[in-house]
Amino acid sequence: MASRSNPGPGFGFPPPDTGNFLLNWISRALILLIRVERRFDPFFRPLVDKILRDPLSRGVTALINLRRTDEGLKIAEERAQPDEEAHLDDIIASFNAQVRRLWNPGHAERGGNTKTHGIVRGEVTVRDDLPGAMRRGIFAEPGRTYTAWVRYAGPGPYVPPDIDDVGFMSMSIKLMGVPGPKLLDDEQHTQDLLGISTPTFVTPDTRANAQLQRWSYKNAQIFYFLNFREPHILDSIMQLLWTKTQTSPLEGDYFSCVPYLLGEGQAMQYSFRPRLKGRTRVPRLPLRPPDNYLRDAMVATLAQQDVEFDILLQLHTDPFRMPIENNAVLWPTKLSPRVPAAVLRIPKQKFDSPEQLEFARILSFNPWHCIPEHRPLGNQSRARKRMYYELSKLRQQMNDVEHYEPTGDEVFP
């Protein structure tokens, strides 16, 4: 077992290791440029987002669609991609090698959404006014309330100071007391909902994701986007439009990015919209903020008040412009608006004890912890079933812990 003082090189920001001096230098220079921008981002970004982000996102999406071919799919229809299993094997192998490279035994972290900002108690209540056609699965019963654990995290695969990450957050909700059979049988009573702070996924499909993970293993993810043989410039622009210097995990929007069934014959994406109107000031900018300022912001807010998010559903209405198998395409809200379906309430609480933060490392989140009515759709979702399961097992083995299904009755100091 490694000492507590030596978790491994993933605790921080390991240098690029491409095997090429010039590529390493370019990667370090671009990372430095992004870090400098992050120190000044809050001073101009709100105005830029208000004026430019949505029209630029629509423009980038239009350019992405110009390069795509209509495959003639129907509503909620999937289609297996060429060499899908081989790409999945490649992704898992890269993640496996990277986790072992970054973390010493006893300290293994998740391969993605790695740094935990906090895990908090919450409850999800289904709205009374949801349209009847959308009352499927967990949203079927008006007024139904589920208890939940909600984990907020940063990007991966490292655990850096908050100001040094790429400006990306995630929210993972584990509903408890959900009846019915599940599509992944290691948990019997849960339904997991996963969201990130960009409305499109970083890669369009498993083939591209395998490329990204190979560069990620070399700590040089930037060359997935800036690859002259197969560039992903438009995808990088979309990510840059939505990543920024974050103020608090409780103040950001989160998006599923990938589709799910909403009962048989219907597909959806879901999102989470915060009801908090104010924004926490990031301390000390443009100097260096505290390493865990995002957790500090959560602690301060939940010491004073409850927090709520609206959970919104967006129906799949256009098989081409709202693709199932390409997750880098933004689903247009003009074609299908996001409809409020439920409310996530996080009550005022204290959550930052070492024991409760450690609890987050024990839990396993997987979109296939779900009832059949909400089966994940698309090639990246199909990949996540085995990928998340195998990487969770690896993390548990390295940390010598057993899989644990929470009940909501857990108590921490």
Short mmCIF file of C-alpha atoms in Angstrom, two decimals:
data_model
loop_
_atom_site.label_atom_id
_atom_site.label_comp_id
_atom_site.label_asym_id
_atom_site.label_seq_id
_atom_site.Cartn_x
_atom_site.Cartn_y
_atom_site.Cartn_z
CA MET A 1 0.00 0.00 0.00
CA ALA A 2 1.41 3.40 -0.95
CA SER A 3 1.84 6.01 1.74
CA ARG A 4 -0.85 8.65 2.14
CA SER A 5 1.69 11.29 1.11
CA ASN A 6 2.37 9.65 -2.27
CA PRO A 7 -0.88 9.01 -4.16
CA GLY A 8 0.90 9.07 -7.51
CA PRO A 9 1.63 11.50 -10.36
CA GLY A 10 -2.09 11.95 -11.10
CA PHE A 11 -2.34 14.21 -8.06
CA GLY A 12 -1.33 17.37 -9.87
CA PHE A 13 -0.66 17.75 -13.57
CA PRO A 14 1.97 15.38 -15.01
CA PRO A 15 3.99 16.69 -17.99
CA PRO A 16 3.31 15.59 -21.57
CA ASP A 17 5.11 12.42 -22.58
CA THR A 18 4.71 12.06 -26.33
CA GLY A 19 8.27 10.91 -26.97
CA ASN A 20 8.84 14.00 -29.11
CA PHE A 21 10.52 17.12 -27.70
CA LEU A 22 8.69 19.52 -30.02
CA LEU A 23 5.25 18.02 -29.34
CA ASN A 24 5.90 18.11 -25.60
CA TRP A 25 6.93 21.77 -25.84
CA ILE A 26 3.85 22.70 -27.89
CA SER A 27 1.59 20.90 -25.41
CA ARG A 28 3.15 22.66 -22.42
CA ALA A 29 2.90 26.05 -24.17
CA LEU A 30 -0.79 25.59 -25.02
CA ILE A 31 -1.59 24.42 -21.49
CA LEU A 32 0.15 27.50 -20.10
CA LEU A 33 -1.87 29.72 -22.46
CA ILE A 34 -5.13 28.16 -21.28
CA ARG A 35 -4.13 28.60 -17.64
CA VAL A 36 -3.35 32.28 -18.17
CA GLU A 37 -6.72 32.77 -19.88
CA ARG A 38 -8.49 31.06 -16.97
CA ARG A 39 -7.13 33.71 -14.56
CA PHE A 40 -8.85 36.50 -16.52
CA ASP A 41 -11.86 34.58 -17.89
CA PRO A 42 -14.42 35.69 -15.24
CA PHE A 43 -13.81 39.37 -16.03
CA PHE A 44 -15.12 39.12 -19.61
CA ARG A 45 -16.71 35.69 -20.07
CA PRO A 46 -20.25 36.40 -18.81
CA LEU A 47 -20.74 39.11 -21.45
CA VAL A 48 -19.17 36.97 -24.20
CA ASP A 49 -21.41 34.02 -23.30
CA LYS A 50 -24.52 36.21 -23.24
CA ILE A 51 -23.88 37.65 -26.69
CA LEU A 52 -21.93 35.04 -28.63
CA ARG A 53 -22.05 31.54 -27.16
CA ASP A 54 -25.43 30.40 -28.47
CA PRO A 55 -25.07 31.75 -32.04
CA LEU A 56 -21.52 30.42 -32.27
CA SER A 57 -22.68 27.02 -30.98
CA ARG A 58 -25.38 26.93 -33.65
CA GLY A 59 -22.84 27.91 -36.31
CA VAL A 60 -20.35 25.24 -35.29
CA THR A 61 -23.14 22.66 -35.20
CA ALA A 62 -24.18 23.63 -38.74
CA LEU A 63 -20.60 23.15 -39.95
CA ILE A 64 -20.40 19.74 -38.25
CA ASN A 65 -23.67 18.70 -39.89
CA LEU A 66 -22.38 19.72 -43.33
CA ARG A 67 -19.72 17.03 -43.04
CA ARG A 68 -22.16 14.33 -41.93
CA THR A 69 -24.19 11.87 -44.00
CA ASP A 70 -27.84 11.11 -43.33
CA GLU A 71 -27.95 7.40 -42.49
CA GLY A 72 -31.73 7.19 -42.74
CA LEU A 73 -32.32 6.22 -39.11
CA LYS A 74 -35.69 6.54 -37.41
CA ILE A 75 -36.66 8.11 -34.10
CA ALA A 76 -34.80 6.40 -31.22
CA GLU A 77 -33.11 4.00 -33.65
CA GLU A 78 -29.55 2.82 -33.06
CA ARG A 79 -27.03 1.37 -35.50
CA ALA A 80 -23.84 -0.45 -34.57
CA GLN A 81 -20.69 1.28 -35.81
CA PRO A 82 -17.84 -0.45 -37.71
CA ASP A 83 -15.29 -2.05 -35.37
CA GLU A 84 -17.20 -0.80 -32.33
CA GLU A 85 -15.99 -3.58 -30.01
CA ALA A 86 -12.37 -3.19 -31.14
CA HIS A 87 -12.50 0.53 -30.39
CA LEU A 88 -13.98 -0.23 -26.96
CA ASP A 89 -11.18 -2.69 -26.23
CA ASP A 90 -8.69 0.03 -27.19
CA ILE A 91 -10.38 2.60 -24.91
CA ILE A 92 -10.40 0.24 -21.93
CA ALA A 93 -6.77 -0.73 -22.48
CA SER A 94 -5.71 2.95 -22.57
CA PHE A 95 -7.69 3.80 -19.43
CA ASN A 96 -6.39 0.74 -17.61
CA ALA A 97 -2.78 1.61 -18.40
CA GLN A 98 -3.30 5.26 -17.48
CA VAL A 99 -4.95 4.56 -14.13
CA ARG A 100 -2.08 2.24 -13.18
CA ARG A 101 0.42 4.84 -14.37
CA LEU A 102 -1.14 7.79 -12.52
CA TRP A 103 -2.15 6.22 -9.19
CA ASN A 104 -0.39 4.10 -6.61
CA PRO A 105 -2.28 1.18 -5.00
CA GLY A 106 -4.72 2.46 -2.42
CA HIS A 107 -5.11 5.79 -4.20
CA ALA A 108 -6.72 4.91 -7.54
CA GLU A 109 -9.17 7.51 -8.81
CA ARG A 110 -11.70 7.45 -11.64
CA GLY A 111 -10.34 7.70 -15.17
CA GLY A 112 -12.74 10.55 -15.94
CA ASN A 113 -14.61 13.11 -13.82
CA THR A 114 -11.78 12.45 -11.43
CA LYS A 115 -11.54 15.13 -8.76
CA THR A 116 -14.43 15.09 -6.27
CA HIS A 117 -15.62 18.55 -5.25
CA GLY A 118 -18.24 17.06 -2.97
CA ILE A 119 -20.90 14.42 -2.52
CA VAL A 120 -24.17 15.65 -1.05
CA ARG A 121 -27.60 14.38 -0.09
CA GLY A 122 -30.52 15.32 -2.27
CA GLU A 123 -33.96 14.34 -3.47
CA VAL A 124 -35.58 14.34 -6.90
CA THR A 125 -39.32 15.07 -7.18
CA VAL A 126 -41.29 14.54 -10.39
CA ARG A 127 -43.31 17.57 -11.48
CA ASP A 128 -47.11 17.46 -11.63
CA ASP A 129 -47.30 19.34 -14.96
CA LEU A 130 -45.10 17.10 -17.13
CA PRO A 131 -46.93 16.27 -20.42
CA GLY A 132 -48.43 12.79 -20.49
CA ALA A 133 -46.32 11.56 -23.42
CA MET A 134 -43.18 12.18 -21.36
CA ARG A 135 -44.41 10.37 -18.25
CA ARG A 136 -42.26 7.31 -18.63
CA GLY A 137 -39.91 5.46 -16.32
CA ILE A 138 -38.86 7.42 -13.25
CA PHE A 139 -40.94 10.37 -14.48
CA ALA A 140 -44.20 8.40 -14.68
CA GLU A 141 -45.71 9.25 -11.29
CA PRO A 142 -46.51 12.93 -10.51
CA GLY A 143 -45.09 14.02 -7.17
CA ARG A 144 -42.91 10.90 -6.76
CA THR A 145 -39.78 11.65 -4.73
CA TYR A 146 -36.51 9.69 -4.80
CA THR A 147 -33.68 10.15 -2.33
CA ALA A 148 -30.29 10.67 -3.96
CA TRP A 149 -26.57 11.00 -3.54
CA VAL A 150 -25.15 13.71 -5.82
CA ARG A 151 -21.43 13.80 -6.67
CA TYR A 152 -19.87 16.93 -8.17
CA ALA A 153 -16.50 16.55 -9.84
CA GLY A 154 -13.97 18.11 -12.16
CA PRO A 155 -12.56 16.71 -15.39
CA GLY A 156 -10.09 13.87 -15.60
CA PRO A 157 -7.86 12.04 -15.50
CA TYR A 158 -5.96 14.14 -12.92
CA VAL A 159 -6.61 15.80 -9.55
CA PRO A 160 -5.13 19.29 -10.09
CA PRO A 161 -5.82 22.60 -8.35
CA ASP A 162 -9.21 23.80 -9.58
CA ILE A 163 -7.83 26.80 -11.47
CA ASP A 164 -5.50 24.52 -13.46
CA ASP A 165 -8.16 22.19 -14.87
CA VAL A 166 -9.80 22.75 -18.25
CA GLY A 167 -12.90 24.50 -16.89
CA PHE A 168 -15.20 21.50 -16.95
CA MET A 169 -17.49 20.04 -14.25
CA SER A 170 -19.70 16.99 -13.88
CA MET A 171 -22.70 15.99 -11.78
CA SER A 172 -23.58 12.34 -11.08
CA ILE A 173 -26.88 11.54 -9.39
CA LYS A 174 -27.63 8.17 -7.87
CA LEU A 175 -31.36 7.81 -7.21
CA MET A 176 -32.29 5.21 -4.60
CA GLY A 177 -35.44 3.23 -4.04
CA VAL A 178 -36.13 2.88 -7.77
CA PRO A 179 -38.31 -0.21 -8.34
CA GLY A 180 -38.05 -2.65 -11.21
CA PRO A 181 -35.32 -4.69 -12.93
CA LYS A 182 -32.05 -2.97 -13.85
CA LEU A 183 -29.91 -3.33 -16.97
CA LEU A 184 -26.75 -3.76 -14.89
CA ASP A 185 -27.28 -6.23 -12.08
CA ASP A 186 -24.56 -5.16 -9.62
CA GLU A 187 -27.12 -2.73 -8.13
CA GLN A 188 -30.78 -3.51 -7.57
CA HIS A 189 -32.48 -0.30 -6.44
CA THR A 190 -30.65 2.60 -8.11
CA GLN A 191 -30.92 4.76 -11.23
CA ASP A 192 -27.89 6.86 -12.20
CA LEU A 193 -28.18 10.19 -14.03
CA LEU A 194 -24.94 11.70 -15.39
CA GLY A 195 -24.32 15.22 -16.67
CA ILE A 196 -21.37 17.37 -17.69
CA SER A 197 -21.02 21.11 -18.22
CA THR A 198 -20.80 20.96 -22.03
CA PRO A 199 -23.93 20.16 -24.09
CA THR A 200 -21.96 17.97 -26.50
CA PHE A 201 -19.57 15.16 -25.73
CA VAL A 202 -15.85 15.65 -26.28
CA THR A 203 -15.81 12.92 -28.96
CA PRO A 204 -18.45 12.03 -31.56
CA ASP A 205 -18.09 8.24 -31.29
CA THR A 206 -16.02 5.37 -29.90
CA ARG A 207 -13.57 5.46 -32.80
CA ALA A 208 -12.65 9.06 -31.97
CA ASN A 209 -12.70 8.34 -28.25
CA ALA A 210 -10.09 5.62 -28.73
CA GLN A 211 -7.86 8.22 -30.39
CA LEU A 212 -8.40 10.67 -27.53
CA GLN A 213 -7.52 8.11 -24.89
CA ARG A 214 -4.25 7.23 -26.63
CA TRP A 215 -3.21 10.89 -26.47
CA SER A 216 -4.53 11.16 -22.90
CA TYR A 217 -2.22 8.34 -21.83
CA LYS A 218 0.65 10.53 -23.08
CA ASN A 219 -0.72 13.53 -21.11
CA ALA A 220 -1.10 15.40 -24.39
CA GLN A 221 -4.85 15.46 -25.04
CA ILE A 222 -4.54 18.63 -27.12
CA PHE A 223 -3.16 16.59 -30.04
CA TYR A 224 -6.41 14.68 -30.35
CA PHE A 225 -7.93 17.98 -31.52
CA LEU A 226 -4.85 19.30 -33.36
CA ASN A 227 -4.16 16.13 -35.32
CA PHE A 228 -3.18 16.94 -38.91
CA ARG A 229 -4.18 13.48 -40.15
CA GLU A 230 -7.65 13.62 -38.61
CA PRO A 231 -8.32 16.97 -36.90
CA HIS A 232 -11.24 17.63 -34.57
CA ILE A 233 -11.12 21.42 -34.70
CA LEU A 234 -14.90 21.95 -34.71
CA ASP A 235 -15.30 19.65 -31.69
CA SER A 236 -12.58 21.61 -29.88
CA ILE A 237 -14.31 24.93 -30.63
CA MET A 238 -17.57 23.58 -29.22
CA GLN A 239 -15.80 22.46 -26.05
CA LEU A 240 -14.03 25.83 -25.68
CA LEU A 241 -17.35 27.67 -26.02
CA TRP A 242 -18.71 25.89 -22.95
CA THR A 243 -15.66 25.37 -20.73
CA LYS A 244 -14.59 28.31 -18.57
CA THR A 245 -13.35 29.31 -15.13
CA GLN A 246 -16.14 27.83 -13.02
CA THR A 247 -17.51 29.64 -9.96
CA SER A 248 -19.26 26.80 -8.11
CA PRO A 249 -20.53 23.30 -8.98
CA LEU A 250 -23.92 24.43 -7.67
CA GLU A 251 -24.14 27.28 -10.20
CA GLY A 252 -23.57 25.51 -13.52
CA ASP A 253 -25.75 23.80 -16.11
CA TYR A 254 -25.16 20.11 -16.81
CA PHE A 255 -26.11 18.04 -19.87
CA SER A 256 -26.41 14.31 -20.52
CA CYS A 257 -24.78 14.78 -24.00
CA VAL A 258 -25.87 11.26 -24.96
CA PRO A 259 -29.43 10.03 -25.54
CA TYR A 260 -31.55 7.62 -23.53
CA LEU A 261 -34.87 5.91 -24.04
CA LEU A 262 -37.93 7.64 -22.63
CA GLY A 263 -40.11 4.58 -22.78
CA GLU A 264 -40.33 2.36 -25.83
CA GLY A 265 -40.04 4.23 -29.14
CA GLN A 266 -39.03 7.58 -27.62
CA ALA A 267 -35.56 8.99 -27.00
CA MET A 268 -34.41 11.97 -24.97
CA GLN A 269 -31.48 13.90 -23.66
CA TYR A 270 -31.74 15.41 -20.19
CA SER A 271 -30.15 18.41 -18.55
CA PHE A 272 -29.92 20.15 -15.19
CA ARG A 273 -30.47 23.91 -14.82
CA PRO A 274 -29.59 25.62 -11.52
CA ARG A 275 -32.10 27.91 -9.88
CA LEU A 276 -29.39 29.93 -8.14
CA LYS A 277 -29.15 33.33 -9.85
CA GLY A 278 -26.04 34.77 -8.21
CA ARG A 279 -22.50 33.67 -8.98
CA THR A 280 -19.77 33.16 -6.41
CA ARG A 281 -16.70 35.34 -6.83
CA VAL A 282 -13.56 33.32 -7.53
CA PRO A 283 -11.11 34.50 -4.85
CA ARG A 284 -7.78 36.22 -5.57
CA LEU A 285 -8.02 36.38 -9.35
CA PRO A 286 -5.98 37.08 -11.41
CA LEU A 287 -3.65 35.61 -8.80
CA ARG A 288 -3.92 31.95 -7.80
CA PRO A 289 -7.14 30.98 -5.96
CA PRO A 290 -7.13 28.26 -3.26
CA ASP A 291 -6.56 24.82 -4.76
CA ASN A 292 -10.08 23.64 -3.82
CA TYR A 293 -12.00 26.87 -4.26
CA LEU A 294 -14.92 25.08 -5.98
CA ARG A 295 -15.48 22.87 -2.93
CA ASP A 296 -15.13 25.93 -0.71
CA ALA A 297 -17.90 27.63 -2.71
CA MET A 298 -20.17 24.59 -2.26
CA VAL A 299 -19.47 24.52 1.48
CA ALA A 300 -20.31 28.21 1.87
CA THR A 301 -23.56 27.97 -0.11
CA LEU A 302 -24.91 24.82 1.55
CA ALA A 303 -24.07 26.17 5.00
CA GLN A 304 -26.61 28.93 4.36
CA GLN A 305 -29.36 27.64 2.06
CA ASP A 306 -30.99 24.86 0.06
CA VAL A 307 -30.11 24.56 -3.63
CA GLU A 308 -32.38 23.39 -6.45
CA PHE A 309 -31.90 22.30 -10.06
CA ASP A 310 -34.61 21.87 -12.69
CA ILE A 311 -34.31 18.56 -14.53
CA LEU A 312 -35.32 19.05 -18.16
CA LEU A 313 -36.07 16.52 -20.90
CA GLN A 314 -35.51 17.11 -24.63
CA LEU A 315 -37.35 14.71 -26.93
CA HIS A 316 -35.66 13.23 -30.00
CA THR A 317 -37.65 14.59 -32.97
CA ASP A 318 -35.19 14.69 -35.92
CA PRO A 319 -32.98 11.63 -36.53
CA PHE A 320 -30.40 13.58 -38.57
CA ARG A 321 -30.10 16.91 -36.76
CA MET A 322 -30.43 15.17 -33.38
CA PRO A 323 -28.25 12.09 -33.99
CA ILE A 324 -28.18 9.05 -31.71
CA GLU A 325 -24.77 7.76 -32.84
CA ASN A 326 -22.87 11.09 -32.97
CA ASN A 327 -22.63 12.80 -29.59
CA ALA A 328 -20.63 15.83 -30.78
CA VAL A 329 -23.76 17.37 -32.37
CA LEU A 330 -25.79 19.82 -30.31
CA TRP A 331 -29.49 18.95 -30.34
CA PRO A 332 -31.31 22.17 -31.41
CA THR A 333 -33.80 23.49 -28.88
CA LYS A 334 -35.74 25.09 -31.75
CA LEU A 335 -36.56 21.58 -32.98
CA SER A 336 -37.30 20.26 -29.51
CA PRO A 337 -37.40 22.50 -26.42
CA ARG A 338 -36.16 21.33 -23.04
CA VAL A 339 -39.20 20.58 -20.89
CA PRO A 340 -39.09 20.76 -17.05
CA ALA A 341 -39.75 17.25 -15.72
CA ALA A 342 -38.51 17.14 -12.12
CA VAL A 343 -36.69 19.11 -9.46
CA LEU A 344 -33.47 18.14 -7.72
CA ARG A 345 -33.38 19.64 -4.23
CA ILE A 346 -30.16 19.67 -2.21
CA PRO A 347 -30.94 20.72 1.35
CA LYS A 348 -28.70 22.89 3.49
CA GLN A 349 -26.03 20.57 4.91
CA LYS A 350 -22.42 19.99 5.92
CA PHE A 351 -20.69 17.51 3.62
CA ASP A 352 -16.93 18.08 3.67
CA SER A 353 -15.81 15.63 6.36
CA PRO A 354 -12.97 13.36 5.22
CA GLU A 355 -15.24 10.34 5.72
CA GLN A 356 -17.96 11.69 3.42
CA LEU A 357 -15.46 12.71 0.73
CA GLU A 358 -13.96 9.21 0.93
CA PHE A 359 -17.48 7.79 0.46
CA ALA A 360 -17.50 9.31 -3.04
CA ARG A 361 -14.49 7.15 -3.97
CA ILE A 362 -16.36 3.97 -2.97
CA LEU A 363 -19.46 4.58 -5.09
CA SER A 364 -19.70 3.46 -8.72
CA PHE A 365 -21.72 5.46 -11.23
CA ASN A 366 -22.76 3.88 -14.51
CA PRO A 367 -25.53 5.01 -16.91
CA TRP A 368 -26.53 1.35 -17.16
CA HIS A 369 -27.59 1.41 -13.51
CA CYS A 370 -31.05 2.03 -14.92
CA ILE A 371 -34.46 0.63 -15.63
CA PRO A 372 -35.18 -0.58 -19.21
CA GLU A 373 -37.37 2.47 -19.91
CA HIS A 374 -34.22 4.62 -19.79
CA ARG A 375 -31.74 2.40 -21.62
CA PRO A 376 -28.70 4.40 -22.84
CA LEU A 377 -28.55 4.80 -26.63
CA GLY A 378 -25.72 5.13 -29.13
CA ASN A 379 -22.27 3.63 -29.57
CA GLN A 380 -20.58 5.63 -26.79
CA SER A 381 -23.37 4.70 -24.39
CA ARG A 382 -23.05 1.04 -25.35
CA ALA A 383 -19.31 1.33 -24.70
CA ARG A 384 -19.81 2.92 -21.30
CA LYS A 385 -21.56 -0.18 -19.96
CA ARG A 386 -18.48 -2.38 -20.09
CA MET A 387 -15.95 0.44 -19.83
CA TYR A 388 -17.36 1.95 -16.64
CA TYR A 389 -17.88 -1.50 -15.13
CA GLU A 390 -14.34 -2.71 -15.82
CA LEU A 391 -12.69 0.54 -14.73
CA SER A 392 -14.75 0.57 -11.55
CA LYS A 393 -13.58 -2.97 -10.81
CA LEU A 394 -9.97 -1.92 -11.43
CA ARG A 395 -10.29 1.02 -9.06
CA GLN A 396 -11.88 -1.17 -6.38
CA GLN A 397 -9.15 -3.79 -6.74
CA MET A 398 -6.35 -1.22 -6.52
CA ASN A 399 -7.96 0.33 -3.44
CA ASP A 400 -8.92 -3.03 -1.88
CA VAL A 401 -12.61 -2.13 -1.49
CA GLU A 402 -15.83 -3.97 -2.36
CA HIS A 403 -18.61 -2.66 -4.58
CA TYR A 404 -21.21 -0.85 -2.47
CA GLU A 405 -24.80 0.00 -3.32
CA PRO A 406 -25.93 2.93 -1.15
CA THR A 407 -29.28 3.10 0.62
CA GLY A 408 -29.40 6.78 1.59
CA ASP A 409 -29.17 5.85 5.27
CA GLU A 410 -25.40 6.39 5.44
CA VAL A 411 -24.22 8.61 8.31
CA PHE A 412 -20.92 10.52 8.48
CA PRO A 413 -19.29 12.60 11.23
#
